[in-house]
Amino acid sequence: MDFKATDIAAFLDGEIVGNGNVRVSNVSKIEEGKPGTLAFLANNKYENYIYTTKASAVLVNKSFIPREEIEATLIKVDDAYEAFASLLDLYVQSKADSKKGIEQPSYISDKAKTGENIYVGAFAYVGKNAKVGDNVKIYPQAYIGDNVTIGDDCIIYAGVKIYDDCVIGNRCILHSGAVIGSDGFGFAPQKDGSYKKIHQIGNTVLEDDVEIGANTTIDCGTMGSTLIHKGVKLDNLVQVAHNVEIGEHTVSAAQTGISGSVKVGKNCMFGGQVGIAGHITVGNNVLVGAQSGVNSSAKDDQKLLGSPAIDIRKALRAYGLIKDLPEIRKDVIHLKKEMNSGKNNK
Amino acid sequence: MDFKATDIAAFLDGEIVGNGNVRVSNVSKIEEGKPGTLAFLANNKYENYIYTTKASAVLVNKSFIPREEIEATLIKVDDAYEAFASLLDLYVQSKADSKKGIEQPSYISDKAKTGENIYVGAFAYVGKNAKVGDNVKIYPQAYIGDNVTIGDDCIIYAGVKIYDDCVIGNRCILHSGAVIGSDGFGFAPQKDGSYKKIHQIGNTVLEDDVEIGANTTIDCGTMGSTLIHKGVKLDNLVQVAHNVEIGEHTVSAAQTGISGSVKVGKNCMFGGQVGIAGHITVGNNVLVGAQSGVNSSAKDDQKLLGSPAIDIRKALRAYGLIKDLPEIRKDVIHLKKEMNSGKNNK
Amino acid sequence: MDFKATDIAAFLDGEIVGNGNVRVSNVSKIEEGKPGTLAFLANNKYENYIYTTKASAVLVNKSFIPREEIEATLIKVDDAYEAFASLLDLYVQSKADSKKGIEQPSYISDKAKTGENIYVGAFAYVGKNAKVGDNVKIYPQAYIGDNVTIGDDCIIYAGVKIYDDCVIGNRCILHSGAVIGSDGFGFAPQKDGSYKKIHQIGNTVLEDDVEIGANTTIDCGTMGSTLIHKGVKLDNLVQVAHNVEIGEHTVSAAQTGISGSVKVGKNCMFGGQVGIAGHITVGNNVLVGAQSGVNSSAKDDQKLLGSPAIDIRKALRAYGLIKDLPEIRKDVIHLKKEMNSGKNNK
């Protein structure tokens, strides 16, 4: 993007204070503003930065009255934050719009069905009987296996791998390196100590509005589906095992692992590096702190922390006392001595 | 697949009860059965589901006598579980058989040697002097570096990366995003606080029947080999550092990390998110619970849990008592007070 | 490589003892020496191995005087370790030199600028307005997004993904599957329990001499940059969230996660599977032990361990006492009983 301050003011129905001819080609935070960028000031806490910012232009509320001189061009609007957000929407949209058409070489099976207005990057692969919806962007080197269904308006970033038979809803975003539908980890122990592979013939289903982080892995069901309900957001390097079900609008930070056949409810929040043991049920609105190990089922609205995980308020006190264990033990040893010497003195 | 119930009965030498003309095109669990699928009932615990399942056909043992009417077509066989498993084998085999030939564009160095009956997907890369055995499937966008050797009957899924000089045995399965033979993490600290890279010139060797999960990483040896013995199964997002050796038929759940130069014995089982400290030895048949941190060598048959890891029975009690620390400390403080007041009263 | 012992001796200005005509084509550790390899003996601790090694030739210090007969050809040099290291440098350099030119098919936007003497592997992608420096190696299936800048002498291994607008310094090494510049995990909670994506429009900047492990993920800044300063080395499967800043020459072992907006100082060392909570500051020269959870800011030179992390010396004692909790509690219960019976007896 490259705009004059007056263009932005016109678009936002705002008012210029200062040089309307400055040009901006990017955005910045007001505290890190650089020449050629547009920043915004919505929260008074940050007012001091506006007098020193190097940003060329700053969106401010109409109500804002400077205490000192300001070098940057001001663009006064009704709501600086809203205005900035709408500019961002435009920016992201225009960037996305630049990706269209089918780059060559790419591989789209002649048995695949593709929607309108899609982007397929070079070296992307779309397998047999795959269905790709409208306005989908498949970046370079992404792999869409046979019989995969992808809804409308999805973004599949470079190098995503989707195994055969998986289903992706509408408006899903899959980041680079995410693997969807890899085999569940299932092996039958044999008498000689070796393991025989249990065929993993299920699939993975992502409902609408799901976002999956970079290098996150979601295995297919052994039979049936691993099921990620609508609105779920998973950060990077998360592991979701076979036959897991994650309820609507549950979110998890990075590096969390959810073991096989776990059922997670709606609107849960998991911190990073959490582990959830296999075959348990986690209710709705459950909050799990970072690095916790949840090894038994959790009821609706529980807040858990620690490994093993317990109620978060108890955990904050209890795990915080581990550092006092040497003193506690010393006291106990001392008390035992005193008690014994007390007896001996009788 | 798409079969009539009578075809399946004929193949399995079974007997039809009900409508032999129903068709099935997939399998399902009896408790989640859908029209057009085949389920099985082997365990009496699940008998109730057979009266309500929506599956079109169900494999049952010849000995099974229904208590009520059943809508699904029954196929009576000697052993319903075995029969189902053999159908699955067929299904998986027929699916795999559909992948053959060399898709274009792909890159196979004219100095590479490839076996018979292989599949090379589009955008796959096979480097100089690489040797690929018979019946190997290399999916799209997989990378086989120079001088890599791959045995017979392997499956290398989309986007797997194998660095130069690595060796993969027979019947190995590598899932998407797995990285084999990346540089070990070795740097020599310099006087100015910077680090100089130590060249990593070894390789990674996977023996026969090894399965590696999605996005798992196995570094090469600094010198010599990182060695994964036959039958080892590693789940997704596992980290194996340089010069590690993992014994036969050891299995590890997801997100576990094994530090440099660790030797792990045979038939071990590691839970998820386990960490093994560098340069230690873990014996045979060692079991390590999820999220444990093993920081010293473990003998054969040990069962460990916790971070730091201790004997599992002790750990279950000891780590379970962390939640009681506030009460324990309160008691100790109270006892000290009483002890002091007792003294003062003398 | 394939050299006669006399060639190596001539190159190193060394002296042959034994058969100068033996040929070596690889290197090995003296304790694992195989025929056709060159080993070295620098540390007297390993002297015993020289009498039994199967290596064909061994570099030794001029001062070395054998106690027994040695089968291998000796090459005597001033400093055996230095000589070996310089041979390794040569070997690695010659191997790297073999990768040059543009393999086909690859995709280089006609709006990209590429330097001299680069290697671009088949199926690699270089986007619009990307700038690639001199002597850069871009391995097969790597993805360089639009507007990405890559300095000189970098190695981008197979399958690395670099999102639009990111900046990579000189002499950086990125291992397979690493993802640079993926979206930060930012979502605004809505009244109906769903989440609205917050556009992530920043980038990721790697300064000079940074090495990034396999399948490691570094998100872009929400606005502004995620900033990895010069000389930082990150192992495999590490997660770095949006707007993190990591100081010069800080190193982290595998599977560590650093949450959003954390500032990490210079010359820190993080063990594996460490978690750093969001928005905190970690000073310079901070050491964090494996599996620790750092949930508050750390000052310069602190050494931390445990989850929650505390001073490492305290942690070693305190976490080590968890195993004694059952006994401590038993003692406390016993003391309470005795105290009560003491009172009752009065």
mmCIF file of N, CA and C in Angstrom, chain B residues 274-343:
data_model
loop_
_atom_site.group_PDB
_atom_site.id
_atom_site.type_symbol
_atom_site.label_atom_id
_atom_site.label_comp_id
_atom_site.label_asym_id
_atom_site.label_seq_id
_atom_site.Cartn_x
_atom_site.Cartn_y
_atom_site.Cartn_z
ATOM 1 N N VAL B 274 7.362 -36.424 27.505
ATOM 2 C CA VAL B 274 8.464 -36.823 28.377
ATOM 3 C C VAL B 274 9.743 -36.136 27.909
ATOM 4 N N GLY B 275 10.637 -35.824 28.848
ATOM 5 C CA GLY B 275 11.962 -35.334 28.503
ATOM 6 C C GLY B 275 13.023 -36.265 29.065
ATOM 7 N N ILE B 276 14.017 -36.607 28.261
ATOM 8 C CA ILE B 276 15.124 -37.465 28.716
ATOM 9 C C ILE B 276 16.400 -36.636 28.615
ATOM 10 N N ALA B 277 17.094 -36.456 29.728
ATOM 11 C CA ALA B 277 18.301 -35.619 29.751
ATOM 12 C C ALA B 277 19.448 -36.272 28.985
ATOM 13 N N GLY B 278 20.397 -35.469 28.553
ATOM 14 C CA GLY B 278 21.459 -35.927 27.676
ATOM 15 C C GLY B 278 22.404 -36.939 28.308
ATOM 16 N N HIS B 279 22.974 -37.802 27.476
ATOM 17 C CA HIS B 279 24.096 -38.669 27.829
ATOM 18 C C HIS B 279 23.766 -39.713 28.881
ATOM 19 N N ILE B 280 22.472 -39.988 29.118
ATOM 20 C CA ILE B 280 22.150 -41.042 30.083
ATOM 21 C C ILE B 280 21.729 -42.313 29.349
ATOM 22 N N THR B 281 21.613 -43.388 30.118
ATOM 23 C CA THR B 281 21.222 -44.681 29.564
ATOM 24 C C THR B 281 19.904 -45.109 30.189
ATOM 25 N N VAL B 282 18.978 -45.506 29.356
ATOM 26 C CA VAL B 282 17.688 -46.023 29.824
ATOM 27 C C VAL B 282 17.664 -47.501 29.445
ATOM 28 N N GLY B 283 17.434 -48.364 30.438
ATOM 29 C CA GLY B 283 17.517 -49.808 30.207
ATOM 30 C C GLY B 283 16.384 -50.356 29.348
ATOM 31 N N ASN B 284 16.241 -51.678 29.357
ATOM 32 C CA ASN B 284 15.165 -52.328 28.604
ATOM 33 C C ASN B 284 13.864 -52.317 29.399
ATOM 34 N N ASN B 285 12.745 -52.359 28.696
ATOM 35 C CA ASN B 285 11.428 -52.479 29.340
ATOM 36 C C ASN B 285 11.146 -51.366 30.336
ATOM 37 N N VAL B 286 11.726 -50.217 30.127
ATOM 38 C CA VAL B 286 11.476 -49.099 31.039
ATOM 39 C C VAL B 286 10.206 -48.369 30.601
ATOM 40 N N LEU B 287 9.378 -48.050 31.585
ATOM 41 C CA LEU B 287 8.134 -47.327 31.324
ATOM 42 C C LEU B 287 8.250 -45.937 31.929
ATOM 43 N N VAL B 288 7.970 -44.912 31.150
ATOM 44 C CA VAL B 288 8.037 -43.538 31.658
ATOM 45 C C VAL B 288 6.679 -42.861 31.426
ATOM 46 N N GLY B 289 6.068 -42.380 32.514
ATOM 47 C CA GLY B 289 4.748 -41.744 32.420
ATOM 48 C C GLY B 289 4.826 -40.375 31.748
ATOM 49 N N ALA B 290 3.692 -39.914 31.259
ATOM 50 C CA ALA B 290 3.603 -38.654 30.534
ATOM 51 C C ALA B 290 4.162 -37.486 31.346
ATOM 52 N N GLN B 291 4.781 -36.544 30.653
ATOM 53 C CA GLN B 291 5.315 -35.299 31.232
ATOM 54 C C GLN B 291 6.460 -35.510 32.214
ATOM 55 N N SER B 292 6.988 -36.723 32.289
ATOM 56 C CA SER B 292 8.088 -36.950 33.216
ATOM 57 C C SER B 292 9.380 -36.344 32.685
ATOM 58 N N GLY B 293 10.297 -36.065 33.618
ATOM 59 C CA GLY B 293 11.629 -35.599 33.267
ATOM 60 C C GLY B 293 12.645 -36.579 33.826
ATOM 61 N N VAL B 294 13.258 -37.360 32.960
ATOM 62 C CA VAL B 294 14.208 -38.387 33.402
ATOM 63 C C VAL B 294 15.597 -37.774 33.338
ATOM 64 N N ASN B 295 16.223 -37.550 34.512
ATOM 65 C CA ASN B 295 17.505 -36.855 34.512
ATOM 66 C C ASN B 295 18.678 -37.701 34.976
ATOM 67 N N SER B 296 18.423 -39.016 35.176
ATOM 68 C CA SER B 296 19.558 -39.898 35.452
ATOM 69 C C SER B 296 19.238 -41.268 34.873
ATOM 70 N N SER B 297 20.257 -42.078 34.701
ATOM 71 C CA SER B 297 20.090 -43.357 34.010
ATOM 72 C C SER B 297 19.073 -44.239 34.719
ATOM 73 N N ALA B 298 18.365 -45.039 33.939
ATOM 74 C CA ALA B 298 17.324 -45.911 34.484
ATOM 75 C C ALA B 298 17.668 -47.358 34.176
ATOM 76 N N LYS B 299 17.445 -48.233 35.155
ATOM 77 C CA LYS B 299 17.759 -49.654 34.980
ATOM 78 C C LYS B 299 16.615 -50.395 34.286
ATOM 79 N N ASP B 300 16.912 -51.601 33.826
ATOM 80 C CA ASP B 300 15.883 -52.428 33.197
ATOM 81 C C ASP B 300 14.634 -52.494 34.074
ATOM 82 N N ASP B 301 13.493 -52.467 33.420
ATOM 83 C CA ASP B 301 12.201 -52.721 34.061
ATOM 84 C C ASP B 301 11.743 -51.630 35.031
ATOM 85 N N GLN B 302 12.482 -50.522 35.109
ATOM 86 C CA GLN B 302 12.007 -49.444 35.985
ATOM 87 C C GLN B 302 10.746 -48.815 35.404
ATOM 88 N N LYS B 303 9.881 -48.353 36.316
ATOM 89 C CA LYS B 303 8.679 -47.627 35.925
ATOM 90 C C LYS B 303 8.766 -46.263 36.583
ATOM 91 N N LEU B 304 8.837 -45.212 35.764
ATOM 92 C CA LEU B 304 9.149 -43.881 36.274
ATOM 93 C C LEU B 304 8.025 -42.893 35.992
ATOM 94 N N LEU B 305 7.922 -41.894 36.860
ATOM 95 C CA LEU B 305 6.924 -40.835 36.681
ATOM 96 C C LEU B 305 7.401 -39.589 37.420
ATOM 97 N N GLY B 306 7.018 -38.448 36.921
ATOM 98 C CA GLY B 306 7.270 -37.185 37.607
ATOM 99 C C GLY B 306 8.468 -36.442 37.043
ATOM 100 N N SER B 307 8.549 -35.173 37.391
ATOM 101 C CA SER B 307 9.659 -34.336 36.942
ATOM 102 C C SER B 307 10.202 -33.599 38.166
ATOM 103 N N PRO B 308 11.319 -34.070 38.764
ATOM 104 C CA PRO B 308 12.161 -35.194 38.339
ATOM 105 C C PRO B 308 11.456 -36.537 38.499
ATOM 106 N N ALA B 309 11.809 -37.491 37.612
ATOM 107 C CA ALA B 309 11.152 -38.801 37.577
ATOM 108 C C ALA B 309 11.657 -39.699 38.693
ATOM 109 N N ILE B 310 10.721 -40.366 39.351
ATOM 110 C CA ILE B 310 11.053 -41.355 40.383
ATOM 111 C C ILE B 310 10.181 -42.588 40.137
ATOM 112 N N ASP B 311 10.350 -43.616 40.971
ATOM 113 C CA ASP B 311 9.528 -44.819 40.838
ATOM 114 C C ASP B 311 8.049 -44.451 40.772
ATOM 115 N N ILE B 312 7.318 -45.090 39.869
ATOM 116 C CA ILE B 312 5.954 -44.649 39.568
ATOM 117 C C ILE B 312 5.023 -44.775 40.775
ATOM 118 N N ARG B 313 5.193 -45.832 41.579
ATOM 119 C CA ARG B 313 4.289 -45.963 42.726
ATOM 120 C C ARG B 313 4.548 -44.850 43.738
ATOM 121 N N LYS B 314 5.839 -44.591 43.977
ATOM 122 C CA LYS B 314 6.182 -43.485 44.878
ATOM 123 C C LYS B 314 5.704 -42.160 44.302
ATOM 124 N N ALA B 315 5.842 -42.008 42.983
ATOM 125 C CA ALA B 315 5.487 -40.739 42.349
ATOM 126 C C ALA B 315 3.989 -40.470 42.469
ATOM 127 N N LEU B 316 3.186 -41.526 42.276
ATOM 128 C CA LEU B 316 1.737 -41.321 42.325
ATOM 129 C C LEU B 316 1.330 -40.790 43.696
ATOM 130 N N ARG B 317 1.986 -41.332 44.758
ATOM 131 C CA ARG B 317 1.686 -40.827 46.101
ATOM 132 C C ARG B 317 2.302 -39.440 46.319
ATOM 133 N N ALA B 318 3.581 -39.306 45.986
ATOM 134 C CA ALA B 318 4.317 -38.085 46.339
ATOM 135 C C ALA B 318 3.781 -36.878 45.562
ATOM 136 N N TYR B 319 3.668 -36.984 44.242
ATOM 137 C CA TYR B 319 3.188 -35.841 43.463
ATOM 138 C C TYR B 319 1.725 -35.541 43.789
ATOM 139 N N GLY B 320 0.993 -36.598 44.178
ATOM 140 C CA GLY B 320 -0.400 -36.391 44.571
ATOM 141 C C GLY B 320 -0.527 -35.592 45.856
ATOM 142 N N LEU B 321 0.542 -35.552 46.664
ATOM 143 C CA LEU B 321 0.502 -34.823 47.941
ATOM 144 C C LEU B 321 0.847 -33.344 47.792
ATOM 145 N N ILE B 322 1.302 -32.932 46.610
ATOM 146 C CA ILE B 322 1.617 -31.506 46.439
ATOM 147 C C ILE B 322 0.393 -30.659 46.780
ATOM 148 N N LYS B 323 -0.774 -31.171 46.408
ATOM 149 C CA LYS B 323 -2.014 -30.411 46.669
ATOM 150 C C LYS B 323 -2.242 -30.203 48.161
ATOM 151 N N ASP B 324 -1.653 -31.064 48.992
ATOM 152 C CA ASP B 324 -1.848 -30.957 50.442
ATOM 153 C C ASP B 324 -0.778 -30.113 51.118
ATOM 154 N N LEU B 325 0.150 -29.553 50.334
ATOM 155 C CA LEU B 325 1.238 -28.786 50.938
ATOM 156 C C LEU B 325 0.747 -27.634 51.821
ATOM 157 N N PRO B 326 -0.275 -26.874 51.406
ATOM 158 C CA PRO B 326 -0.712 -25.780 52.284
ATOM 159 C C PRO B 326 -1.129 -26.285 53.656
ATOM 160 N N GLU B 327 -1.854 -27.421 53.688
ATOM 161 C CA GLU B 327 -2.306 -27.960 54.969
ATOM 162 C C GLU B 327 -1.137 -28.482 55.788
ATOM 163 N N ILE B 328 -0.211 -29.169 55.100
ATOM 164 C CA ILE B 328 0.967 -29.697 55.801
ATOM 165 C C ILE B 328 1.741 -28.544 56.446
ATOM 166 N N ARG B 329 1.937 -27.470 55.677
ATOM 167 C CA ARG B 329 2.688 -26.362 56.249
ATOM 168 C C ARG B 329 1.953 -25.719 57.420
ATOM 169 N N LYS B 330 0.627 -25.605 57.269
ATOM 170 C CA LYS B 330 -0.169 -25.034 58.375
ATOM 171 C C LYS B 330 0.014 -25.873 59.639
ATOM 172 N N ASP B 331 -0.064 -27.198 59.457
ATOM 173 C CA ASP B 331 0.120 -28.094 60.602
ATOM 174 C C ASP B 331 1.482 -27.896 61.245
ATOM 175 N N VAL B 332 2.511 -27.755 60.408
ATOM 176 C CA VAL B 332 3.871 -27.626 60.944
ATOM 177 C C VAL B 332 3.997 -26.317 61.740
ATOM 178 N N ILE B 333 3.432 -25.248 61.167
ATOM 179 C CA ILE B 333 3.490 -23.956 61.875
ATOM 180 C C ILE B 333 2.759 -24.053 63.210
ATOM 181 N N HIS B 334 1.597 -24.717 63.178
ATOM 182 C CA HIS B 334 0.805 -24.889 64.383
ATOM 183 C C HIS B 334 1.562 -25.706 65.435
ATOM 184 N N LEU B 335 2.198 -26.791 64.952
ATOM 185 C CA LEU B 335 2.954 -27.642 65.866
ATOM 186 C C LEU B 335 4.108 -26.871 66.508
ATOM 187 N N LYS B 336 4.778 -26.046 65.699
ATOM 188 C CA LYS B 336 5.892 -25.267 66.247
ATOM 189 C C LYS B 336 5.401 -24.327 67.349
ATOM 190 N N LYS B 337 4.255 -23.708 67.075
ATOM 191 C CA LYS B 337 3.685 -22.801 68.084
ATOM 192 C C LYS B 337 3.365 -23.544 69.361
ATOM 193 N N GLU B 338 2.690 -24.695 69.199
ATOM 194 C CA GLU B 338 2.311 -25.467 70.385
ATOM 195 C C GLU B 338 3.531 -25.921 71.158
ATOM 196 N N MET B 339 4.545 -26.365 70.392
ATOM 197 C CA MET B 339 5.778 -26.835 71.017
ATOM 198 C C MET B 339 6.411 -25.712 71.836
ATOM 199 N N ASN B 340 6.438 -24.524 71.217
ATOM 200 C CA ASN B 340 7.019 -23.376 71.914
ATOM 201 C C ASN B 340 6.211 -22.990 73.138
ATOM 202 N N SER B 341 4.876 -22.993 72.982
ATOM 203 C CA SER B 341 4.056 -22.585 74.116
ATOM 204 C C SER B 341 4.172 -23.635 75.209
ATOM 205 N N GLY B 342 4.317 -24.929 74.807
ATOM 206 C CA GLY B 342 4.524 -25.997 75.786
ATOM 207 C C GLY B 342 5.779 -25.734 76.606
ATOM 208 N N LYS B 343 6.868 -25.356 75.880
ATOM 209 C CA LYS B 343 8.121 -25.055 76.585
ATOM 210 C C LYS B 343 7.965 -23.887 77.535
#
